[in-house]
Coordinates of C-alpha atoms in Angstrom, one line a residue:
M1 CA 58.3 47.1 -21.9
T2 CA 59.0 50.8 -22.4
A3 CA 61.4 52.6 -24.1
H4 CA 63.7 53.9 -21.3
S5 CA 63.4 50.5 -19.6
P6 CA 66.8 48.9 -19.4
V7 CA 65.0 45.4 -20.1
T8 CA 63.9 44.7 -23.9
T9 CA 64.5 41.4 -24.8
G10 CA 64.2 38.2 -22.6
D11 CA 67.8 37.4 -22.4
E12 CA 68.6 41.0 -21.4
L13 CA 66.1 40.5 -18.6
V14 CA 67.4 37.4 -17.5
A15 CA 71.0 38.8 -17.5
T16 CA 70.3 42.1 -16.0
P17 CA 67.8 42.3 -12.7
A18 CA 64.2 43.6 -13.2
P19 CA 63.8 47.1 -11.7
A20 CA 63.0 47.1 -8.4
L21 CA 59.8 49.1 -9.0
L22 CA 58.8 46.3 -11.3
R23 CA 59.3 43.5 -8.5
A24 CA 58.0 45.6 -6.1
A25 CA 54.7 46.1 -7.5
L26 CA 54.4 42.3 -9.1
D27 CA 55.2 41.0 -5.5
A28 CA 52.4 43.4 -4.4
A29 CA 50.1 42.1 -6.2
S30 CA 47.8 39.3 -4.6
E31 CA 47.3 37.5 -7.8
A32 CA 50.1 35.4 -9.0
V33 CA 51.8 36.6 -12.0
L34 CA 54.1 35.0 -14.8
L35 CA 55.7 37.4 -17.1
C36 CA 56.7 35.8 -20.2
G37 CA 58.2 36.5 -23.7
T38 CA 56.4 36.5 -26.6
V39 CA 59.1 34.9 -28.6
D40 CA 59.8 32.2 -27.1
D41 CA 57.5 31.8 -24.2
K42 CA 60.4 31.7 -21.8
I43 CA 59.0 32.7 -17.9
L44 CA 61.0 36.7 -17.2
L45 CA 59.5 36.8 -13.8
V46 CA 57.9 35.1 -11.5
N47 CA 56.3 37.3 -8.6
T48 CA 56.1 36.2 -4.7
A49 CA 52.1 35.0 -5.1
A50 CA 53.2 32.1 -8.3
A51 CA 56.3 31.5 -6.3
T52 CA 54.4 30.4 -3.5
L53 CA 51.4 29.1 -5.3
V54 CA 53.5 27.1 -7.7
P55 CA 57.1 26.7 -6.2
G56 CA 58.2 24.7 -9.0
L57 CA 57.8 27.6 -11.5
A58 CA 61.5 29.7 -11.8
P59 CA 62.9 32.5 -14.1
G60 CA 64.8 31.4 -16.5
G61 CA 62.1 28.6 -17.6
H62 CA 60.1 27.6 -20.3
A63 CA 56.3 28.0 -19.7
A64 CA 55.9 24.5 -21.8
S65 CA 58.3 22.9 -19.7
G66 CA 57.0 23.5 -16.1
P67 CA 55.3 21.9 -13.7
L68 CA 52.0 22.6 -15.0
P69 CA 50.5 20.4 -17.7
G70 CA 47.4 22.6 -18.1
L71 CA 49.9 25.5 -18.7
A72 CA 52.1 23.5 -21.0
R73 CA 48.8 22.5 -23.1
A74 CA 47.3 26.1 -23.2
V75 CA 50.8 27.6 -24.6
A76 CA 50.9 25.1 -27.2
S77 CA 47.7 25.4 -28.6
G78 CA 47.5 28.7 -28.1
D79 CA 44.9 29.0 -25.8
D80 CA 44.2 31.9 -23.3
D81 CA 42.9 29.8 -20.6
F82 CA 44.1 27.0 -18.6
T83 CA 42.8 25.1 -15.6
D84 CA 44.9 22.5 -13.9
E85 CA 45.7 21.1 -10.3
Y86 CA 48.6 20.9 -8.1
A87 CA 49.9 20.0 -5.1
G88 CA 46.3 19.1 -4.5
R89 CA 45.3 22.7 -5.1
H90 CA 42.9 23.6 -8.2
L91 CA 44.5 26.2 -10.1
H92 CA 43.0 28.4 -13.4
G93 CA 45.4 30.6 -15.4
R94 CA 44.3 33.4 -18.2
R95 CA 46.6 35.2 -20.7
R96 CA 47.1 38.6 -21.0
A97 CA 49.0 40.8 -23.5
L98 CA 51.6 43.4 -21.9
G99 CA 53.0 45.1 -25.1
D100 CA 53.8 43.4 -28.5
D101 CA 57.0 41.7 -27.0
H102 CA 55.3 40.4 -23.5
Y103 CA 52.5 38.7 -22.3
G104 CA 51.3 37.8 -18.6
W105 CA 49.9 34.6 -17.1
Y106 CA 47.5 35.2 -14.2
L107 CA 47.4 32.0 -12.0
R108 CA 44.0 31.9 -9.6
D109 CA 43.7 29.8 -6.8
R110 CA 40.2 28.0 -7.3
T111 CA 40.5 25.6 -4.3
D112 CA 37.5 26.9 -2.4
E113 CA 35.5 27.1 -5.2
V114 CA 35.9 23.5 -5.9
V115 CA 35.5 21.9 -2.6
R116 CA 32.2 24.3 -2.3
A117 CA 31.1 23.0 -5.9
D118 CA 31.6 19.5 -5.2
A119 CA 30.0 20.3 -1.8
L120 CA 27.1 21.7 -3.4
Q121 CA 26.6 19.2 -6.0
A122 CA 27.2 16.0 -3.0
E123 CA 24.4 17.7 -1.4
R124 CA 22.4 17.9 -4.0
A125 CA 22.4 14.1 -5.2
R126 CA 21.9 13.5 -1.3
T127 CA 18.7 15.4 -1.8
A128 CA 17.5 13.5 -4.8
F129 CA 18.4 10.3 -3.5
L130 CA 16.3 10.9 -0.3
A131 CA 13.8 12.4 -2.2
E132 CA 13.9 8.9 -4.7
A133 CA 13.8 7.0 -1.1
G134 CA 11.1 9.1 -0.2
R135 CA 8.8 8.5 -3.0
R136 CA 9.6 5.1 -4.2
L137 CA 8.9 3.8 0.3
S138 CA 6.3 5.6 0.2
A139 CA 4.3 4.6 -2.9
S140 CA 3.4 0.8 -1.1
L141 CA 2.4 -0.8 2.0
H142 CA 3.9 -4.1 1.6
Q143 CA 6.0 -4.9 3.9
G144 CA 8.5 -7.2 1.3
R145 CA 8.7 -4.7 -1.3
C146 CA 9.5 -2.2 1.1
L147 CA 12.7 -4.2 2.1
R148 CA 13.4 -4.8 -1.5
I149 CA 13.3 -1.3 -2.7
T150 CA 15.5 -0.5 0.5
A151 CA 18.5 -2.7 -0.8
E152 CA 18.0 -1.7 -4.3
L153 CA 18.3 2.1 -3.2
A154 CA 21.5 1.6 -0.9
V155 CA 23.0 -0.6 -3.4
A156 CA 22.6 2.1 -6.3
H157 CA 23.2 4.8 -3.5
L158 CA 25.7 3.7 -0.9
A159 CA 27.6 0.4 -1.1
D160 CA 28.5 -1.9 -3.1
A161 CA 26.4 -4.6 -1.1
A162 CA 23.2 -4.0 1.4
I163 CA 21.9 -6.5 3.3
I164 CA 19.0 -5.8 5.7
V165 CA 18.0 -8.2 9.0
L166 CA 14.8 -8.1 10.2
P167 CA 13.8 -10.1 13.2
V168 CA 10.7 -11.8 13.2
N169 CA 10.7 -13.7 16.4
R170 CA 12.9 -14.8 19.1
R171 CA 14.5 -17.6 17.4
H172 CA 14.5 -16.3 13.3
S173 CA 15.3 -13.2 11.5
Q174 CA 13.8 -12.7 8.0
W175 CA 16.9 -10.8 5.3
V176 CA 16.9 -9.5 1.6
R177 CA 20.4 -9.2 0.5
L178 CA 21.4 -7.3 -3.0
V179 CA 25.0 -7.1 -4.5
A180 CA 25.5 -4.7 -7.1
G181 CA 25.1 -6.1 -10.4
G182 CA 23.0 -9.1 -9.0
T183 CA 19.4 -9.9 -8.3
V184 CA 17.5 -9.5 -4.6
Q185 CA 17.8 -12.6 -2.5
E186 CA 15.9 -13.4 0.9
G187 CA 15.7 -15.9 3.5
R188 CA 15.9 -16.8 6.8
L189 CA 18.7 -16.9 9.8
R190 CA 18.9 -18.4 13.3
E191 CA 19.4 -16.0 16.2
N192 CA 22.9 -17.8 16.9
V193 CA 24.4 -16.1 14.2
L194 CA 23.3 -12.9 14.2
P195 CA 26.7 -12.0 17.1
G196 CA 28.7 -13.0 13.9
V197 CA 28.3 -10.2 12.4
P198 CA 30.5 -6.8 14.2
G199 CA 28.1 -4.4 15.6
L200 CA 24.9 -6.1 14.7
V201 CA 23.7 -7.2 17.8
E202 CA 24.3 -3.8 19.6
V203 CA 21.8 -2.0 16.7
L204 CA 19.5 -4.6 17.1
G205 CA 19.3 -4.0 20.9
G206 CA 18.6 -0.2 20.5
F207 CA 22.3 0.7 21.4
P208 CA 23.3 3.8 18.7
P209 CA 25.6 2.5 15.8
I210 CA 29.1 1.6 16.2
P211 CA 31.2 3.8 13.9
S212 CA 32.7 2.3 10.3
K213 CA 36.6 2.8 11.2
W214 CA 35.3 0.4 14.3
L215 CA 34.3 -2.6 13.1
D216 CA 36.9 -5.1 11.8
A217 CA 35.1 -5.9 8.3
A218 CA 37.5 -8.9 8.2
Q219 CA 35.4 -10.4 10.6
A220 CA 32.2 -10.9 8.5
P221 CA 31.1 -14.3 8.5
E222 CA 30.6 -15.9 4.9
W223 CA 27.4 -16.5 4.8
L224 CA 27.2 -12.6 4.7
L225 CA 28.1 -12.0 1.5
P226 CA 28.4 -15.0 -1.9
D227 CA 31.3 -16.4 -3.0
G228 CA 32.7 -13.7 -5.5
F229 CA 32.0 -10.4 -3.9
G230 CA 36.1 -10.3 -2.8
P231 CA 37.1 -8.9 0.2
I232 CA 35.3 -6.5 2.6
G233 CA 37.2 -2.9 2.7
A234 CA 34.7 -1.3 5.0
L235 CA 31.4 -2.3 6.4
L236 CA 28.6 0.0 8.0
V237 CA 25.6 -1.4 10.4
T238 CA 22.7 0.9 10.8
P239 CA 19.8 0.4 12.5
L240 CA 16.1 0.5 10.8
P241 CA 14.0 2.7 13.4
G242 CA 10.8 1.2 14.4
N243 CA 7.8 1.7 16.5
A244 CA 9.6 2.6 20.1
E245 CA 12.3 0.1 19.0
P246 CA 14.6 -1.0 16.0
A247 CA 12.5 -2.6 13.5
G248 CA 15.9 -4.4 12.1
A249 CA 19.3 -3.5 10.4
L250 CA 20.8 -2.2 7.3
I251 CA 24.2 -3.6 6.9
L252 CA 26.4 -1.9 3.7
A253 CA 29.6 -3.3 2.8
R254 CA 32.3 -1.8 0.0
R255 CA 35.0 -4.2 -1.3
G256 CA 38.4 -3.0 -1.8
A257 CA 41.4 -2.7 0.0
L258 CA 41.0 0.9 0.4
A259 CA 37.3 1.1 0.2
Q260 CA 35.6 3.4 3.6
F261 CA 32.8 5.0 4.7
S262 CA 33.2 8.6 5.3
T263 CA 31.1 11.1 8.3
E264 CA 28.9 12.1 5.2
D265 CA 28.6 8.5 4.4
E266 CA 27.5 7.4 7.7
M267 CA 25.1 10.4 8.2
L268 CA 23.6 9.9 4.9
A269 CA 23.5 6.2 5.6
R270 CA 21.6 6.7 9.2
I271 CA 19.1 9.6 7.4
F272 CA 18.0 6.7 4.4
A273 CA 17.8 4.3 7.3
A274 CA 15.5 6.6 9.2
R275 CA 13.1 6.9 6.4
A276 CA 13.3 2.9 4.9
G277 CA 12.4 1.8 8.9
A278 CA 9.4 3.8 9.0
A279 CA 8.5 2.7 5.9
I280 CA 9.3 -0.9 6.6
S281 CA 7.2 0.0 10.0
A282 CA 4.6 1.4 8.5
A283 CA 4.1 -2.2 6.2
G284 CA 4.3 -3.9 8.8
L285 CA 2.0 -2.3 11.3
Y286 CA -0.6 -2.4 7.7
R287 CA -0.1 -5.8 7.5
E288 CA -0.9 -6.4 10.9
Q289 CA -4.2 -4.6 10.7
V290 CA -5.1 -6.2 7.6
D291 CA -4.8 -9.4 9.3
T292 CA -6.7 -8.7 12.0
T293 CA -9.2 -7.4 9.8
A294 CA -9.3 -10.4 7.9
V295 CA -9.9 -12.2 11.1
L296 CA -12.6 -10.5 12.1
Q297 CA -13.9 -10.1 8.5
A298 CA -14.6 -13.8 8.6
D299 CA -17.3 -13.7 10.5
L300 CA -18.9 -11.1 9.6
L301 CA -19.0 -11.9 5.5
P302 CA -22.0 -13.4 3.9
P303 CA -22.2 -17.1 4.6
E304 CA -22.2 -19.6 2.3
L305 CA -25.7 -21.1 2.0
P306 CA -27.1 -24.7 2.9
Q307 CA -29.2 -26.5 0.5
P308 CA -31.6 -28.4 1.8
D309 CA -33.5 -31.0 -0.1
G310 CA -36.8 -29.4 -1.9
I311 CA -35.4 -25.6 -1.3
E312 CA -33.5 -23.6 -3.3
L313 CA -31.7 -20.6 -1.6
V314 CA -29.9 -17.5 -2.9
G315 CA -28.1 -14.5 -1.3
S316 CA -26.8 -11.6 -3.0
Y317 CA -25.2 -8.8 -1.2
Q318 CA -23.2 -5.5 -2.0
A319 CA -22.0 -3.2 0.4
A320 CA -21.8 0.7 0.0
K321 CA -17.7 0.7 -0.2
D322 CA -16.8 -2.4 -2.3
A323 CA -13.6 -1.9 -0.7
L324 CA -14.5 -2.5 3.3
R325 CA -16.9 -6.0 1.6
I326 CA -19.0 -5.4 4.8
G327 CA -21.6 -2.8 6.0
G328 CA -25.0 -3.0 7.9
D329 CA -26.8 -5.2 5.8
F330 CA -27.0 -9.0 5.9
Y331 CA -28.4 -12.2 5.5
D332 CA -28.3 -15.3 7.2
V333 CA -29.2 -19.0 7.2
F334 CA -29.4 -21.6 9.7
G335 CA -29.6 -25.0 9.3
P336 CA -32.1 -27.9 11.0
T337 CA -31.9 -29.0 14.6
E338 CA -31.3 -32.1 16.4
K339 CA -35.9 -31.1 17.5
S340 CA -36.5 -29.6 14.4
A341 CA -36.2 -29.9 10.4
D342 CA -36.8 -26.5 9.4
T343 CA -34.3 -24.0 8.2
V344 CA -34.5 -20.7 9.3
I345 CA -33.7 -17.6 7.4
A346 CA -33.2 -13.9 8.4
L347 CA -32.3 -10.6 6.4
G348 CA -32.0 -7.2 8.1
D349 CA -30.7 -3.8 7.9
V350 CA -28.3 -2.5 10.8
C351 CA -28.5 1.6 10.9
G352 CA -25.5 3.2 10.1
K353 CA -22.8 2.6 7.3
G354 CA -19.4 0.5 7.1
P355 CA -17.5 -0.6 9.8
E356 CA -19.2 0.4 12.9
A357 CA -22.4 -1.1 11.4
A358 CA -20.9 -4.3 10.7
V359 CA -20.0 -4.9 14.1
L360 CA -23.6 -4.3 15.3
T361 CA -24.3 -6.7 12.8
G362 CA -21.8 -9.1 14.0
K363 CA -23.7 -9.1 17.5
V364 CA -27.1 -9.2 15.8
R365 CA -26.6 -12.5 13.9
Q366 CA -24.7 -13.9 16.8
T367 CA -27.9 -13.4 18.9
L368 CA -30.3 -14.9 16.1
R369 CA -28.1 -17.9 16.0
A370 CA -28.0 -18.5 19.8
L371 CA -31.9 -18.3 19.8
R372 CA -32.3 -20.8 16.6
L373 CA -30.6 -22.8 19.1
V374 CA -33.5 -22.9 21.4
E375 CA -35.7 -22.7 18.7
A376 CA -37.4 -19.5 19.5
A377 CA -40.0 -18.9 17.0
P378 CA -39.4 -16.0 14.0
G379 CA -41.5 -13.8 16.3
D380 CA -40.1 -14.7 19.3
M381 CA -36.7 -14.3 17.8
L382 CA -37.9 -10.2 17.0
R383 CA -39.0 -9.6 20.4
V384 CA -35.9 -11.0 22.2
L385 CA -33.3 -9.4 19.9
N386 CA -35.2 -6.3 20.7
Q387 CA -34.6 -6.6 24.3
A388 CA -30.9 -7.4 23.6
L389 CA -30.2 -4.3 21.5
L390 CA -32.5 -2.0 24.2
Q391 CA -29.8 -3.8 26.9
S392 CA -26.9 -2.5 24.7
T393 CA -24.6 -0.1 25.8
R394 CA -24.6 1.8 22.4
Q395 CA -28.2 3.8 22.0
H396 CA -30.0 4.9 19.5
R397 CA -29.1 1.6 17.2
F398 CA -31.8 0.1 15.7
V399 CA -32.2 -2.5 13.1
T400 CA -35.0 -3.6 10.5
M401 CA -35.1 -6.6 9.5
V402 CA -37.3 -10.3 8.5
V403 CA -36.7 -13.7 10.2
G404 CA -38.7 -16.7 8.6
S405 CA -38.7 -20.3 8.9
V406 CA -38.4 -22.6 6.0
S407 CA -40.0 -26.0 5.5
R408 CA -40.4 -28.9 2.9
A409 CA -44.3 -29.1 2.3
D410 CA -46.6 -31.7 0.3
H411 CA -46.3 -32.0 -3.6
G412 CA -42.8 -30.2 -3.6
R413 CA -43.9 -27.2 -2.2
V414 CA -42.3 -25.0 0.4
H415 CA -43.9 -23.5 3.6
L416 CA -42.5 -20.3 4.8
T417 CA -43.2 -18.7 8.2
L418 CA -42.2 -14.7 8.0
A419 CA -42.1 -12.0 10.8
T420 CA -40.6 -8.5 10.3
G421 CA -39.6 -5.7 12.3
G422 CA -39.8 -2.3 10.8
H423 CA -38.4 -4.0 7.4
P424 CA -39.8 -3.9 3.7
P425 CA -42.0 -6.9 3.4
P426 CA -40.8 -9.9 0.9
L427 CA -42.4 -10.5 -2.3
V428 CA -43.1 -13.4 -3.5
L429 CA -43.3 -14.3 -7.7
R430 CA -45.8 -16.6 -8.8
T431 CA -45.2 -19.2 -11.6
D432 CA -48.1 -17.2 -13.4
G433 CA -45.6 -13.7 -13.5
T434 CA -48.0 -12.0 -10.3
V435 CA -46.0 -10.3 -7.9
E436 CA -47.5 -10.1 -4.1
E437 CA -46.4 -9.1 -1.2
V438 CA -46.2 -10.8 2.2
P439 CA -48.9 -9.4 4.6
T440 CA -46.4 -9.3 7.8
S441 CA -45.3 -6.0 9.7
G442 CA -43.6 -5.2 13.2
T443 CA -42.1 -2.1 14.6
L444 CA -38.2 -1.3 14.7
I445 CA -36.0 -3.6 16.4
G446 CA -33.9 -1.8 18.9
A447 CA -36.3 1.2 19.2
V448 CA -38.5 1.1 21.9
A449 CA -39.3 -1.3 24.6
R450 CA -43.1 -2.9 23.6
T451 CA -42.4 -5.0 19.9
V452 CA -45.8 -5.6 17.6
V453 CA -45.0 -8.7 15.2
R454 CA -47.4 -9.6 12.8
P455 CA -46.1 -12.8 11.2
A456 CA -47.6 -14.6 8.0
D457 CA -47.6 -18.1 6.2
V458 CA -46.6 -18.6 2.7
E459 CA -46.9 -21.5 0.4
L460 CA -44.5 -21.4 -2.7
A461 CA -45.5 -23.9 -5.4
P462 CA -43.0 -25.3 -7.6
G463 CA -41.3 -22.9 -9.6
E464 CA -42.3 -19.8 -7.3
L465 CA -39.8 -17.6 -5.1
C466 CA -39.7 -14.9 -2.2
L467 CA -37.5 -12.4 -2.8
L468 CA -36.2 -10.7 1.1
Y469 CA -34.5 -7.3 0.2
S470 CA -32.8 -4.5 1.9
D471 CA -34.2 -0.9 1.3
G472 CA -30.9 -0.1 -0.2
L473 CA -32.1 -1.6 -3.2
T474 CA -35.0 0.4 -3.8
E475 CA -33.6 3.4 -2.1
A476 CA -30.7 3.3 -5.3
R477 CA -31.0 6.7 -6.6
G478 CA -29.9 6.8 -10.6
G479 CA -31.8 7.2 -14.0
A480 CA -31.7 10.0 -16.2
S481 CA -31.6 12.7 -13.4
G482 CA -29.3 10.7 -11.1
T483 CA -31.4 11.4 -7.8
E484 CA -34.8 9.3 -8.9
E485 CA -35.3 6.2 -6.6
Y486 CA -35.3 2.8 -8.4
G487 CA -38.3 2.3 -6.0
E488 CA -40.5 -0.7 -5.4
A489 CA -42.6 -0.3 -8.8
R490 CA -39.5 -1.2 -11.1
L491 CA -38.6 -4.0 -8.3
R492 CA -42.0 -5.9 -8.8
D493 CA -41.8 -5.0 -13.1
A494 CA -37.8 -6.8 -13.0
L495 CA -39.2 -9.7 -10.8
S496 CA -41.7 -10.2 -12.8
E497 CA -40.2 -10.8 -16.0
C498 CA -38.0 -13.4 -13.8
R499 CA -40.7 -15.6 -13.9
G500 CA -39.2 -19.3 -14.3
M501 CA -35.7 -18.5 -14.0
P502 CA -34.0 -20.1 -11.5
G503 CA -33.1 -18.5 -8.1
A504 CA -29.4 -17.4 -9.1
A505 CA -30.6 -16.4 -12.4
T506 CA -33.6 -14.0 -10.9
V507 CA -31.2 -12.6 -8.2
E508 CA -28.4 -11.7 -10.6
R509 CA -30.7 -10.0 -12.9
I510 CA -32.3 -7.8 -9.9
R511 CA -28.6 -6.7 -8.9
Q512 CA -27.7 -6.1 -12.3
L513 CA -30.4 -4.2 -13.0
V514 CA -30.2 -2.0 -9.7
S515 CA -26.1 -1.6 -10.5
D516 CA -26.9 -0.5 -14.0
W517 CA -29.8 2.2 -12.6
V518 CA -27.1 3.7 -10.3
H519 CA -24.4 4.4 -13.3
G520 CA -21.3 3.8 -10.8
G521 CA -22.5 6.6 -8.2
A522 CA -23.1 6.4 -4.3
R523 CA -25.3 3.8 -3.1
D524 CA -26.3 1.7 0.4
D525 CA -26.0 -1.5 1.3
I526 CA -27.9 -3.9 -0.9
A527 CA -28.8 -7.6 0.7
M528 CA -30.8 -10.0 -1.1
L529 CA -32.0 -13.6 -0.2
A530 CA -34.3 -15.6 -2.7
V531 CA -36.4 -18.5 -1.4
R532 CA -37.3 -20.8 -4.1
A533 CA -39.5 -23.9 -4.4
P534 CA -37.5 -26.1 -7.3
D535 CA -39.3 -27.1 -10.5
R536 CA -40.3 -30.4 -11.6
T537 CA -36.7 -30.1 -13.5
Q538 CA -34.7 -28.8 -10.6
L539 CA -36.3 -31.3 -8.3
S540 CA -36.0 -34.5 -10.4
L541 CA -32.0 -33.9 -10.8
R542 CA -32.2 -33.2 -6.7
T543 CA -33.8 -36.2 -5.6
G544 CA -32.4 -38.7 -8.2
A545 CA -34.0 -41.0 -10.5
R546 CA -36.7 -42.6 -7.6
N547 CA -38.2 -38.9 -7.1
A548 CA -38.1 -38.0 -10.9
S549 CA -42.1 -39.3 -11.3
P550 CA -43.9 -35.7 -12.6
F551 CA -47.0 -36.9 -10.6
A552 CA -44.1 -35.9 -7.1
I553 CA -44.9 -32.7 -7.5
D554 CA -48.7 -31.2 -8.2
A555 CA -49.2 -27.4 -9.9
P556 CA -50.8 -24.7 -8.3
R557 CA -54.4 -25.5 -8.5
R558 CA -56.6 -22.6 -8.9
G559 CA -58.6 -21.1 -5.9
D560 CA -55.3 -21.9 -3.8
R561 CA -55.1 -19.3 -0.5
R562 CA -50.7 -19.7 -0.1
V563 CA -50.3 -16.3 1.6
R564 CA -51.9 -15.8 4.9
Q565 CA -51.1 -13.5 7.9
R566 CA -51.1 -15.1 11.2
T567 CA -53.4 -13.6 14.1

């Protein structure tokens, strides 16, 4: 205080009224001020703003014993700052020296700042939660996994327990439940138990969700939550949006008599449920598409080959895209009928790749199957198939293929009649390692109205093999440059090296050689079908001891003409 002031000590200030000018100046200040004495920390003056902010403060009291614990701690420890909460208000105090004998505490109401900071922190937490939800839910197209992730996120951020109800049909619903500290449980519910949950039927029916404060948590059925959860203090039922109708419902529960869901909580739950519902619906749609694709693929995948007596059949197929498993190349085998003991084989290459080519492949195979039932010859099969493709609604779609009939001949030999339509001629591997090309030719199937087919007959001695293949094999690009074709010459050499090998081993070796050639690069569909006359040992194992005599099989004689083109 100045020398001319009548107030020089704390006792005199209490006893003697402060000068009107000093009080008026402090009362006019917007900031709350406590004037204290340095010696005993006694409160000498409380301005109007301080009295309004903290009504319990009054002159004559001790700063360390007032209504502000934070102020008392600051006085005791000598700190120059403190924070405190009084009557729901957040306060901040700062000490300033006022001469040698006095100091002041300047109090500021920072409630608005705290509220804004809390709101910002809460918004950041909500944003982080929704970002995590989006990241985890979008990482999987497995519906069961999406349901479990939804329950885990809800329990971690929204409630003490989460139950997801997903209608399966008119009689049953699937449910997933998770309680904090527990593990995910799954099961099925009958539709007649759903009305027991307040607000659930309305949500599943497409009506807006009922606010939590209007739901009586005490009416929740016993099956909703496990034993030991305790009394439900608050219940919230939120729809999981789907495709034009709710995909299900998310039930959130908080335990405790004072538990509740605020408006912000309900809004956050709805936003989360919208994202979870979209993910669950997408996963369900994906599952339906996968199931549909699996059904369609069942008839498009290469068949399991029969093994007629005295004939060895081996097939191999690699789609251009392994994930598709189907493509434009194909092979098929049709067994004997009531009037014909021959086995019919076919291998073809449909124009195009992927699912579109696979659809046409299915049509071609079904047409061949029908023609087999009427016992059409290989050449006639190609001619009828040509007309069928030309009359199809899809234009500019053609097929190259080989069709043949296979039958047993005398002395363990196998006879083939082969017809091609614009396809690479089959190759024959003889017992001495010689590789011959079957002299058959023909025009593309489905390209021109008049089809020219020149069949050829082939006879295989025991141990010899005929290989049907698609051009994806010879046109596979790789090697040192990565662009060189595998070519027919390499195929012939590789086939020659397989002399004496079983059919399965021969096909697998060629497949592996081509795979090594492309080094994992891009390639076309590749199909192979091998017909082999079993050698003496194999035939003995298959026919039994009664046919095991070595005189049952004739070795090929020099000068045999076993490949003949039909005229």
